[in-house]
């Protein structure tokens, strides 16, 4: 996904740099750093992320920034090549009310996840054993979680099996049920209410 100021990629970049010392094949791929709309300026976190990756010596080798935007219709290609889905963010009000659609993509692609605590999906991942949840801004916990999710085959197998079950809840046919029941009960907005 994109790099926005409300996310927190800096601890993730530090964790990947730390992990790369023992796991030479680890790679972090940011799918989009430039917004698809030309009128939207680049957020400061993009330059900060690039500068940190360069400073740590992992830019281009272990941390890769896609300089454009992955088209929605082809984003699955990156997801299907990945071994894990990661979403890190700061701990604040946005976190509490966020519903991160990138995590829906992780569910679709059966990617064990590493998420920062504090939102709906972090609670789900922890409760259903879909990956590992870590505190915000904890580089050591993040590096350990990434190592577990990427290298522990027993854990990965269990997480993927759990993901296959849980992701069914998020299919349109299931998520639309409350709305469909409501409309069936009260009628569509242009119809008179059902007595």
CSV table of N, CA and C in Angstrom, one decimal, residues 49-147:
chain,number,residue,atom,x,y,z
A,49,UNK,N,11.3,7.8,5.1
A,49,UNK,CA,11.5,6.4,4.9
A,49,UNK,C,12.7,6.1,4.0
A,50,UNK,N,12.8,6.8,2.9
A,50,UNK,CA,13.9,6.6,2.0
A,50,UNK,C,15.2,6.9,2.6
A,51,UNK,N,15.2,8.0,3.3
A,51,UNK,CA,16.5,8.5,4.0
A,51,UNK,C,16.9,7.5,5.0
A,52,UNK,N,16.0,6.9,5.8
A,52,UNK,CA,16.4,6.0,6.9
A,52,UNK,C,16.9,4.7,6.2
A,53,UNK,N,16.2,4.2,5.2
A,53,UNK,CA,16.7,3.0,4.5
A,53,UNK,C,18.1,3.2,3.9
A,54,UNK,N,18.3,4.3,3.4
A,54,UNK,CA,19.6,4.6,2.8
A,54,UNK,C,20.7,4.7,3.9
A,55,UNK,N,20.3,5.4,5.0
A,55,UNK,CA,21.2,5.5,6.2
A,55,UNK,C,21.6,4.1,6.8
A,56,UNK,N,20.6,3.2,6.8
A,56,UNK,CA,20.9,1.9,7.4
A,56,UNK,C,21.5,0.9,6.3
A,57,UNK,N,21.7,1.4,5.1
A,57,UNK,CA,22.3,0.6,4.1
A,57,UNK,C,21.4,-0.5,3.5
A,58,UNK,N,20.1,-0.4,3.6
A,58,UNK,CA,19.2,-1.4,3.1
A,58,UNK,C,18.3,-1.0,2.0
A,59,UNK,N,18.4,0.3,1.5
A,59,UNK,CA,17.6,0.8,0.4
A,59,UNK,C,18.0,0.0,-0.9
A,60,UNK,N,17.1,-0.6,-1.5
A,60,UNK,CA,17.3,-1.3,-2.8
A,60,UNK,C,17.7,-2.7,-2.6
A,61,UNK,N,18.2,-3.1,-1.4
A,61,UNK,CA,18.6,-4.5,-1.2
A,61,UNK,C,17.6,-5.2,-0.4
A,62,UNK,N,17.2,-4.6,0.8
A,62,UNK,CA,16.3,-5.2,1.7
A,62,UNK,C,15.0,-4.4,1.8
A,63,UNK,N,15.1,-3.1,1.5
A,63,UNK,CA,13.9,-2.3,1.5
A,63,UNK,C,13.7,-1.7,0.1
A,64,UNK,N,12.6,-2.0,-0.5
A,64,UNK,CA,12.4,-1.6,-1.9
A,64,UNK,C,11.2,-0.7,-2.0
A,65,UNK,N,11.3,0.5,-2.6
A,65,UNK,CA,10.3,1.5,-2.8
A,65,UNK,C,9.8,1.5,-4.2
A,66,UNK,N,8.6,1.2,-4.5
A,66,UNK,CA,8.0,1.3,-5.8
A,66,UNK,C,7.8,2.8,-6.1
A,67,UNK,N,8.4,3.3,-7.1
A,67,UNK,CA,8.3,4.8,-7.3
A,67,UNK,C,7.0,5.3,-7.9
A,68,UNK,N,6.1,4.4,-8.2
A,68,UNK,CA,4.9,4.8,-8.8
A,68,UNK,C,3.7,4.2,-7.9
A,69,UNK,N,2.8,3.7,-8.6
A,69,UNK,CA,1.6,3.1,-7.9
A,69,UNK,C,1.2,1.8,-8.5
A,70,UNK,N,0.9,0.8,-7.7
A,70,UNK,CA,0.5,-0.5,-8.3
A,70,UNK,C,-1.0,-0.3,-8.6
A,71,UNK,N,-1.3,-0.6,-9.8
A,71,UNK,CA,-2.7,-0.5,-10.3
A,71,UNK,C,-3.6,-1.5,-9.5
A,72,UNK,N,-4.8,-1.2,-9.1
A,72,UNK,CA,-5.6,-2.0,-8.4
A,72,UNK,C,-5.8,-3.4,-9.0
A,73,UNK,N,-5.9,-3.4,-10.3
A,73,UNK,CA,-6.2,-4.7,-11.1
A,73,UNK,C,-4.9,-5.6,-11.1
A,74,UNK,N,-3.8,-5.1,-10.7
A,74,UNK,CA,-2.6,-5.9,-10.8
A,74,UNK,C,-1.9,-6.1,-9.4
A,75,UNK,N,-2.5,-5.5,-8.3
A,75,UNK,CA,-1.9,-5.5,-7.0
A,75,UNK,C,-1.7,-7.0,-6.5
A,76,UNK,N,-2.6,-7.8,-7.0
A,76,UNK,CA,-2.5,-9.2,-6.5
A,76,UNK,C,-1.2,-9.9,-6.9
A,77,UNK,N,-0.5,-9.4,-7.9
A,77,UNK,CA,0.8,-10.0,-8.3
A,77,UNK,C,1.8,-9.8,-7.2
A,78,UNK,N,1.9,-8.7,-6.6
A,78,UNK,CA,2.8,-8.4,-5.5
A,78,UNK,C,2.4,-9.2,-4.3
A,79,UNK,N,1.1,-9.3,-4.0
A,79,UNK,CA,0.6,-10.0,-2.8
A,79,UNK,C,0.9,-11.5,-2.9
A,80,UNK,N,0.8,-12.1,-4.1
A,80,UNK,CA,1.0,-13.5,-4.3
A,80,UNK,C,2.5,-13.9,-4.3
A,81,UNK,N,3.3,-12.9,-4.4
A,81,UNK,CA,4.8,-13.1,-4.3
A,81,UNK,C,5.3,-13.0,-2.9
A,82,UNK,N,4.5,-12.4,-2.1
A,82,UNK,CA,4.9,-12.1,-0.7
A,82,UNK,C,4.7,-13.3,0.2
A,83,UNK,N,5.5,-13.3,1.3
A,83,UNK,CA,5.4,-14.3,2.4
A,83,UNK,C,4.6,-13.8,3.6
A,84,UNK,N,4.5,-12.5,3.7
A,84,UNK,CA,3.8,-11.9,4.9
A,84,UNK,C,3.2,-10.6,4.5
A,85,UNK,N,2.2,-10.2,5.3
A,85,UNK,CA,1.6,-8.8,5.1
A,85,UNK,C,1.9,-8.1,6.4
A,86,UNK,N,2.3,-6.8,6.3
A,86,UNK,CA,2.7,-6.0,7.4
A,86,UNK,C,2.0,-4.7,7.3
A,87,UNK,N,1.5,-4.2,8.5
A,87,UNK,CA,0.9,-2.9,8.6
A,87,UNK,C,1.3,-2.3,9.9
A,88,UNK,N,2.1,-1.2,9.9
A,88,UNK,CA,2.5,-0.6,11.1
A,88,UNK,C,2.0,0.8,11.1
A,89,UNK,N,1.5,1.3,12.3
A,89,UNK,CA,1.0,2.6,12.4
A,89,UNK,C,1.3,3.2,13.8
A,90,UNK,N,1.1,4.4,13.9
A,90,UNK,CA,1.2,5.1,15.2
A,90,UNK,C,0.0,4.8,16.1
A,91,UNK,N,0.2,5.0,17.4
A,91,UNK,CA,-0.9,4.8,18.3
A,91,UNK,C,-1.6,6.1,18.5
A,92,UNK,N,-2.8,6.3,17.9
A,92,UNK,CA,-3.6,7.5,18.0
A,92,UNK,C,-5.0,7.3,17.6
A,93,UNK,N,-5.8,8.3,17.6
A,93,UNK,CA,-7.3,8.2,17.4
A,93,UNK,C,-7.6,7.5,16.0
A,94,UNK,N,-6.8,7.9,15.0
A,94,UNK,CA,-7.0,7.3,13.7
A,94,UNK,C,-6.9,5.8,13.7
A,95,UNK,N,-6.0,5.3,14.5
A,95,UNK,CA,-5.7,3.8,14.7
A,95,UNK,C,-7.0,3.1,15.2
A,96,UNK,N,-7.6,3.7,16.2
A,96,UNK,CA,-8.7,3.1,16.9
A,96,UNK,C,-9.9,2.9,16.0
A,97,UNK,N,-10.1,3.8,15.0
A,97,UNK,CA,-11.3,3.8,14.2
A,97,UNK,C,-10.9,3.3,12.7
A,98,UNK,N,-9.7,2.9,12.5
A,98,UNK,CA,-9.3,2.5,11.2
A,98,UNK,C,-9.8,1.1,10.8
A,99,UNK,N,-10.1,1.0,9.5
A,99,UNK,CA,-10.4,-0.3,9.0
A,99,UNK,C,-9.5,-0.5,7.7
A,100,UNK,N,-8.4,-1.1,7.9
A,100,UNK,CA,-7.3,-1.0,6.9
A,100,UNK,C,-7.6,-2.0,5.8
A,101,UNK,N,-7.9,-1.5,4.6
A,101,UNK,CA,-8.3,-2.4,3.5
A,101,UNK,C,-7.1,-3.2,3.0
A,102,UNK,N,-5.9,-2.8,3.3
A,102,UNK,CA,-4.7,-3.6,2.9
A,102,UNK,C,-4.7,-4.9,3.6
A,103,UNK,N,-5.3,-4.9,4.8
A,103,UNK,CA,-5.4,-6.2,5.5
A,103,UNK,C,-6.4,-7.1,4.9
A,104,UNK,N,-7.4,-6.6,4.3
A,104,UNK,CA,-8.3,-7.5,3.5
A,104,UNK,C,-7.6,-8.1,2.4
A,105,UNK,N,-6.7,-7.4,1.7
A,105,UNK,CA,-5.8,-8.0,0.7
A,105,UNK,C,-4.9,-9.1,1.3
A,106,UNK,N,-4.4,-8.9,2.5
A,106,UNK,CA,-3.6,-9.9,3.1
A,106,UNK,C,-4.4,-11.2,3.4
A,107,UNK,N,-5.7,-11.0,3.8
A,107,UNK,CA,-6.5,-12.2,4.0
A,107,UNK,C,-6.8,-12.9,2.7
A,108,UNK,N,-7.1,-12.1,1.7
A,108,UNK,CA,-7.3,-12.7,0.4
A,108,UNK,C,-6.1,-13.6,-0.1
A,109,UNK,N,-4.9,-13.0,0.1
A,109,UNK,CA,-3.7,-13.7,-0.4
A,109,UNK,C,-3.2,-14.7,0.6
A,110,UNK,N,-3.9,-15.0,1.7
A,110,UNK,CA,-3.5,-15.9,2.7
A,110,UNK,C,-2.1,-15.6,3.3
A,111,UNK,N,-1.9,-14.3,3.6
A,111,UNK,CA,-0.6,-13.9,4.1
A,111,UNK,C,-0.6,-13.8,5.6
A,112,UNK,N,0.2,-14.6,6.3
A,112,UNK,CA,0.3,-14.4,7.8
A,112,UNK,C,0.8,-12.9,8.0
A,113,UNK,N,0.3,-12.3,9.0
A,113,UNK,CA,0.5,-10.9,9.2
A,113,UNK,C,1.3,-10.5,10.5
A,114,UNK,N,1.9,-9.3,10.3
A,114,UNK,CA,2.5,-8.6,11.5
A,114,UNK,C,1.8,-7.3,11.5
A,115,UNK,N,1.1,-7.0,12.6
A,115,UNK,CA,0.4,-5.7,12.7
A,115,UNK,C,0.7,-5.0,14.0
A,116,UNK,N,0.6,-3.7,13.9
A,116,UNK,CA,0.7,-2.9,15.2
A,116,UNK,C,-0.6,-3.0,15.9
A,117,UNK,N,-0.6,-3.1,17.2
A,117,UNK,CA,-1.8,-3.2,18.0
A,117,UNK,C,-2.7,-1.9,17.9
A,118,UNK,N,-3.9,-2.1,18.3
A,118,UNK,CA,-4.8,-0.9,18.5
A,118,UNK,C,-5.9,-0.7,17.5
A,119,UNK,N,-6.1,-1.6,16.5
A,119,UNK,CA,-7.2,-1.4,15.6
A,119,UNK,C,-8.0,-2.7,15.4
A,120,UNK,N,-9.1,-2.7,14.6
A,120,UNK,CA,-9.9,-3.8,14.5
A,120,UNK,C,-9.1,-5.1,14.0
A,121,UNK,N,-8.3,-4.9,13.0
A,121,UNK,CA,-7.6,-6.1,12.4
A,121,UNK,C,-6.6,-6.6,13.4
A,122,UNK,N,-5.9,-5.8,14.1
A,122,UNK,CA,-4.9,-6.3,15.1
A,122,UNK,C,-5.6,-7.2,16.1
A,123,UNK,N,-6.8,-6.7,16.6
A,123,UNK,CA,-7.6,-7.6,17.5
A,123,UNK,C,-8.0,-8.9,16.9
A,124,UNK,N,-8.4,-8.9,15.6
A,124,UNK,CA,-8.7,-10.1,14.9
A,124,UNK,C,-7.5,-11.0,14.7
A,125,UNK,N,-6.4,-10.5,14.3
A,125,UNK,CA,-5.2,-11.3,14.1
A,125,UNK,C,-4.8,-12.0,15.4
A,126,UNK,N,-4.9,-11.2,16.5
A,126,UNK,CA,-4.5,-11.8,17.8
A,126,UNK,C,-5.5,-12.9,18.2
A,127,UNK,N,-6.7,-12.6,18.1
A,127,UNK,CA,-7.8,-13.5,18.6
A,127,UNK,C,-7.8,-14.8,17.8
A,128,UNK,N,-7.6,-14.7,16.5
A,128,UNK,CA,-7.8,-15.8,15.6
A,128,UNK,C,-6.4,-16.4,15.1
A,129,UNK,N,-5.3,-16.0,15.7
A,129,UNK,CA,-4.0,-16.5,15.4
A,129,UNK,C,-3.7,-16.4,13.9
A,130,UNK,N,-3.8,-15.2,13.3
A,130,UNK,CA,-3.5,-15.0,11.9
A,130,UNK,C,-2.1,-14.5,11.7
A,131,UNK,N,-1.4,-14.2,12.7
A,131,UNK,CA,-0.1,-13.6,12.7
A,131,UNK,C,0.4,-13.2,14.0
A,132,UNK,N,1.1,-12.1,14.1
A,132,UNK,CA,1.6,-11.5,15.3
A,132,UNK,C,1.3,-10.1,15.4
A,133,UNK,N,0.9,-9.6,16.6
A,133,UNK,CA,0.6,-8.2,16.9
A,133,UNK,C,1.6,-7.7,17.8
A,134,UNK,N,2.1,-6.5,17.5
A,134,UNK,CA,3.2,-5.9,18.3
A,134,UNK,C,2.8,-4.5,18.7
A,135,UNK,N,3.5,-4.0,19.8
A,135,UNK,CA,3.3,-2.6,20.2
A,135,UNK,C,3.8,-1.7,19.2
A,136,UNK,N,3.2,-0.5,19.1
A,136,UNK,CA,3.7,0.6,18.2
A,136,UNK,C,5.1,0.9,18.6
A,137,UNK,N,5.9,1.2,17.6
A,137,UNK,CA,7.3,1.7,17.7
A,137,UNK,C,8.2,0.8,18.5
A,138,UNK,N,8.0,-0.5,18.4
A,138,UNK,CA,8.9,-1.4,19.1
A,138,UNK,C,9.7,-2.2,18.1
A,139,UNK,N,10.9,-1.8,17.8
A,139,UNK,CA,11.7,-2.4,16.7
A,139,UNK,C,12.0,-3.8,17.0
A,140,UNK,N,12.4,-4.1,18.3
A,140,UNK,CA,12.8,-5.5,18.6
A,140,UNK,C,11.6,-6.4,18.5
A,141,UNK,N,10.5,-6.0,19.0
A,141,UNK,CA,9.3,-6.9,18.9
A,141,UNK,C,8.9,-7.1,17.4
A,142,UNK,N,9.0,-6.0,16.6
A,142,UNK,CA,8.7,-6.1,15.2
A,142,UNK,C,9.7,-7.1,14.5
A,143,UNK,N,11.0,-7.0,14.8
A,143,UNK,CA,12.0,-7.9,14.1
A,143,UNK,C,11.7,-9.3,14.5
A,144,UNK,N,11.4,-9.6,15.8
A,144,UNK,CA,11.1,-10.9,16.3
A,144,UNK,C,9.8,-11.4,15.6
A,145,UNK,N,8.8,-10.6,15.5
A,145,UNK,CA,7.5,-11.0,14.9
A,145,UNK,C,7.8,-11.3,13.4
A,146,UNK,N,8.5,-10.5,12.7
A,146,UNK,CA,8.8,-10.8,11.3
A,146,UNK,C,9.6,-12.1,11.1
A,147,UNK,N,10.5,-12.3,12.0
A,147,UNK,CA,11.3,-13.6,11.9
A,147,UNK,C,10.3,-14.8,12.1
